[in-house]
Amino acid sequence: MPTETAKPKTRVAVLISGSGTNMASLIAAGQAADAPYEVVVVISNVADVAGLEKARAAGVEALTVEHKPFGKDREAHERVIDALLVERNVEVIALAGYMRLLTPWLVQKWAGRMVNIHPSLLPLYPGLNTHARAIEAGDAEAGCTVHVVTEGVDEGPALGQARVAILPGDDADTLAERVKAAEHALYPQTLAAFVARQGQAQP
Ligand code: GAR
């Protein structure tokens, strides 16, 4: 009797710039036997950030490609990263606190294969300081969005959102902590659903 072979996991790269708590949740979920993806490499544009050590501790290759030596040539920096991804047969990029604006070149090259998590209920509050802006506006709730990356910053189609209450006395830090807990649940499940759908679309 021929045995059914399991579909290989989608090979995901995570790009980070800092603490990498979302990255860690993506790695952990991807290591489950039945996960449809696995994180095969983590790349940071900032040296020595905590996320790199977290990735290595989880057994994942973790590299630094600093942007500083490239000055204003953002595409040259991205081309180095892209070559590393291609070498490793990466299929999907997950941005997780990657605090660089992307060039149209990278976005187009990975169109439909790059996702991001943003700490607001997009289309509300694209950009920075999302929590302070939500509190300042008197919003009753905040949250996070996983979306496909397109050329407009934080504009791509949403794949999933999670909502949290803004509580009396919240400041940007306490709200950020509550939103992060929601991000850690939302991102792995949304990425899993995204790669599973991609797999079905292929012949
Ligand atoms: C997360 O809250 C993520 O949503 C945000 O950075 C944080 C990274 O935390 N991303 C952005 O603001 C992108 N515009 P982490 O390094 O602990 O995952």
PDB file of N, CA and C and ligand atoms in Angstrom, residues 16-24 54 96-99 116-120 127-128 130-131 144-145 153-154 176 179-180 183-184, ligand 1:
ATOM      1  N   ILE A  16      12.969  40.935  11.678  1.00  0.00           N
ATOM      2  CA  ILE A  16      12.762  41.623  12.957  1.00  0.00           C
ATOM      3  C   ILE A  16      13.720  42.808  13.077  1.00  0.00           C
ATOM      4  N   SER A  17      13.434  43.642  14.088  1.00  0.00           N
ATOM      5  CA  SER A  17      14.364  44.727  14.432  1.00  0.00           C
ATOM      6  C   SER A  17      14.595  44.793  15.940  1.00  0.00           C
ATOM      7  N   GLY A  18      13.960  43.910  16.721  1.00  0.00           N
ATOM      8  CA  GLY A  18      14.022  44.117  18.170  1.00  0.00           C
ATOM      9  C   GLY A  18      13.809  42.872  18.990  1.00  0.00           C
ATOM     10  N   SER A  19      12.833  42.972  19.895  1.00  0.00           N
ATOM     11  CA  SER A  19      12.705  41.936  20.931  1.00  0.00           C
ATOM     12  C   SER A  19      12.210  40.597  20.398  1.00  0.00           C
ATOM     13  N   GLY A  20      11.477  40.622  19.311  1.00  0.00           N
ATOM     14  CA  GLY A  20      11.131  39.363  18.665  1.00  0.00           C
ATOM     15  C   GLY A  20      10.145  38.488  19.418  1.00  0.00           C
ATOM     16  N   THR A  21       9.231  39.099  20.163  1.00  0.00           N
ATOM     17  CA  THR A  21       8.261  38.246  20.861  1.00  0.00           C
ATOM     18  C   THR A  21       7.260  37.638  19.872  1.00  0.00           C
ATOM     19  N   ASN A  22       6.863  38.404  18.862  1.00  0.00           N
ATOM     20  CA  ASN A  22       5.991  37.815  17.833  1.00  0.00           C
ATOM     21  C   ASN A  22       6.723  36.730  17.057  1.00  0.00           C
ATOM     22  N   MET A  23       7.982  37.003  16.722  1.00  0.00           N
ATOM     23  CA  MET A  23       8.807  36.001  16.041  1.00  0.00           C
ATOM     24  C   MET A  23       8.840  34.696  16.834  1.00  0.00           C
ATOM     25  N   ALA A  24       9.022  34.815  18.170  1.00  0.00           N
ATOM     26  CA  ALA A  24       9.089  33.609  19.001  1.00  0.00           C
ATOM     27  C   ALA A  24       7.777  32.836  18.944  1.00  0.00           C
ATOM     28  N   LYS A  54      16.709  34.693  20.909  1.00  0.00           N
ATOM     29  CA  LYS A  54      15.495  33.866  21.070  1.00  0.00           C
ATOM     30  C   LYS A  54      15.395  32.872  19.919  1.00  0.00           C
ATOM     31  N   ALA A  96       7.878  40.985  11.572  1.00  0.00           N
ATOM     32  CA  ALA A  96       7.439  40.947  12.973  1.00  0.00           C
ATOM     33  C   ALA A  96       8.234  41.995  13.747  1.00  0.00           C
ATOM     34  N   GLY A  97       7.713  43.225  13.735  1.00  0.00           N
ATOM     35  CA  GLY A  97       8.456  44.312  14.356  1.00  0.00           C
ATOM     36  C   GLY A  97       9.673  44.686  13.540  1.00  0.00           C
ATOM     37  N   TYR A  98       9.565  44.592  12.210  1.00  0.00           N
ATOM     38  CA  TYR A  98      10.656  44.997  11.318  1.00  0.00           C
ATOM     39  C   TYR A  98      10.434  46.464  10.988  1.00  0.00           C
ATOM     40  N   MET A  99      11.257  47.331  11.578  1.00  0.00           N
ATOM     41  CA  MET A  99      10.954  48.768  11.568  1.00  0.00           C
ATOM     42  C   MET A  99      11.704  49.492  10.446  1.00  0.00           C
ATOM     43  N   ASN A 116       2.560  41.111   7.396  1.00  0.00           N
ATOM     44  CA  ASN A 116       3.055  41.978   8.471  1.00  0.00           C
ATOM     45  C   ASN A 116       2.039  41.963   9.602  1.00  0.00           C
ATOM     46  N   ILE A 117       2.537  42.204  10.824  1.00  0.00           N
ATOM     47  CA  ILE A 117       1.607  42.468  11.924  1.00  0.00           C
ATOM     48  C   ILE A 117       1.784  43.913  12.365  1.00  0.00           C
ATOM     49  N   HIS A 118       0.656  44.571  12.554  1.00  0.00           N
ATOM     50  CA  HIS A 118       0.667  45.995  12.914  1.00  0.00           C
ATOM     51  C   HIS A 118      -0.182  46.179  14.170  1.00  0.00           C
ATOM     52  N   PRO A 119       0.313  46.986  15.131  1.00  0.00           N
ATOM     53  CA  PRO A 119      -0.390  47.093  16.421  1.00  0.00           C
ATOM     54  C   PRO A 119      -1.526  48.109  16.437  1.00  0.00           C
ATOM     55  N   SER A 120      -2.458  47.956  15.508  1.00  0.00           N
ATOM     56  CA  SER A 120      -3.691  48.758  15.559  1.00  0.00           C
ATOM     57  C   SER A 120      -4.756  48.029  14.752  1.00  0.00           C
ATOM     58  N   GLY A 127       1.353  53.431  10.684  1.00  0.00           N
ATOM     59  CA  GLY A 127       2.547  54.154  11.131  1.00  0.00           C
ATOM     60  C   GLY A 127       2.887  53.877  12.580  1.00  0.00           C
ATOM     61  N   LEU A 128       3.468  54.890  13.230  1.00  0.00           N
ATOM     62  CA  LEU A 128       4.052  54.699  14.569  1.00  0.00           C
ATOM     63  C   LEU A 128       3.130  55.211  15.676  1.00  0.00           C
ATOM     64  N   THR A 130       0.982  53.929  17.707  1.00  0.00           N
ATOM     65  CA  THR A 130      -0.423  53.564  17.541  1.00  0.00           C
ATOM     66  C   THR A 130      -1.190  53.588  18.859  1.00  0.00           C
ATOM     67  N   HIS A 131      -0.555  53.107  19.927  1.00  0.00           N
ATOM     68  CA  HIS A 131      -1.274  52.992  21.203  1.00  0.00           C
ATOM     69  C   HIS A 131      -1.564  54.369  21.790  1.00  0.00           C
ATOM     70  N   CYS A 144      -4.830  44.626  16.924  1.00  0.00           N
ATOM     71  CA  CYS A 144      -3.728  44.373  16.005  1.00  0.00           C
ATOM     72  C   CYS A 144      -4.300  43.750  14.730  1.00  0.00           C
ATOM     73  N   THR A 145      -3.520  43.903  13.668  1.00  0.00           N
ATOM     74  CA  THR A 145      -3.957  43.441  12.347  1.00  0.00           C
ATOM     75  C   THR A 145      -2.812  42.705  11.673  1.00  0.00           C
ATOM     76  N   VAL A 153       2.213  51.919   3.013  1.00  0.00           N
ATOM     77  CA  VAL A 153       2.589  51.478   4.359  1.00  0.00           C
ATOM     78  C   VAL A 153       1.345  51.092   5.167  1.00  0.00           C
ATOM     79  N   ASP A 154       1.316  49.871   5.677  1.00  0.00           N
ATOM     80  CA  ASP A 154       0.221  49.356   6.512  1.00  0.00           C
ATOM     81  C   ASP A 154      -1.129  49.395   5.795  1.00  0.00           C
ATOM     82  N   ALA A 176       0.137  48.521  25.110  1.00  0.00           N
ATOM     83  CA  ALA A 176       1.017  47.761  24.210  1.00  0.00           C
ATOM     84  C   ALA A 176       1.161  46.318  24.703  1.00  0.00           C
ATOM     85  N   VAL A 179      -2.026  44.434  23.912  1.00  0.00           N
ATOM     86  CA  VAL A 179      -2.119  44.174  22.467  1.00  0.00           C
ATOM     87  C   VAL A 179      -1.119  43.077  22.065  1.00  0.00           C
ATOM     88  N   LYS A 180       0.075  43.129  22.664  1.00  0.00           N
ATOM     89  CA  LYS A 180       1.076  42.105  22.297  1.00  0.00           C
ATOM     90  C   LYS A 180       0.587  40.700  22.616  1.00  0.00           C
ATOM     91  N   GLU A 183      -1.471  39.781  19.876  1.00  0.00           N
ATOM     92  CA  GLU A 183      -0.671  39.540  18.668  1.00  0.00           C
ATOM     93  C   GLU A 183      -0.105  38.129  18.669  1.00  0.00           C
ATOM     94  N   HIS A 184       0.361  37.687  19.849  1.00  0.00           N
ATOM     95  CA  HIS A 184       1.019  36.378  19.926  1.00  0.00           C
ATOM     96  C   HIS A 184       0.064  35.233  19.611  1.00  0.00           C
TER      97      HIS A 184
HETATM   98  C1  GAR B   1       4.717  44.542  17.682  1.00  0.00           C
HETATM   99  O1  GAR B   1       3.797  45.149  18.539  1.00  0.00           O
HETATM  100  C2  GAR B   1       4.359  44.783  16.240  1.00  0.00           C
HETATM  101  O2  GAR B   1       2.986  44.820  16.021  1.00  0.00           O
HETATM  102  C3  GAR B   1       4.990  46.125  16.007  1.00  0.00           C
HETATM  103  O3  GAR B   1       6.211  46.077  16.665  1.00  0.00           O
HETATM  104  C4  GAR B   1       6.094  45.216  17.797  1.00  0.00           C
HETATM  105  C5  GAR B   1       7.229  44.220  17.740  1.00  0.00           C
HETATM  106  O4  GAR B   1       7.309  43.524  18.940  1.00  0.00           O
HETATM  107  N1  GAR B   1       5.146  46.395  14.618  1.00  0.00           N
HETATM  108  C6  GAR B   1       5.060  47.608  14.095  1.00  0.00           C
HETATM  109  O5  GAR B   1       4.858  48.596  14.744  1.00  0.00           O
HETATM  110  C7  GAR B   1       5.240  47.649  12.581  1.00  0.00           C
HETATM  111  N2  GAR B   1       4.756  48.860  12.071  1.00  0.00           N
HETATM  112  P1  GAR B   1       8.142  42.161  19.033  1.00  0.00           P
HETATM  113  O6  GAR B   1       9.531  42.456  18.480  1.00  0.00           O
HETATM  114  O7  GAR B   1       8.190  41.887  20.506  1.00  0.00           O
HETATM  115  O8  GAR B   1       7.402  41.130  18.258  1.00  0.00           O
END
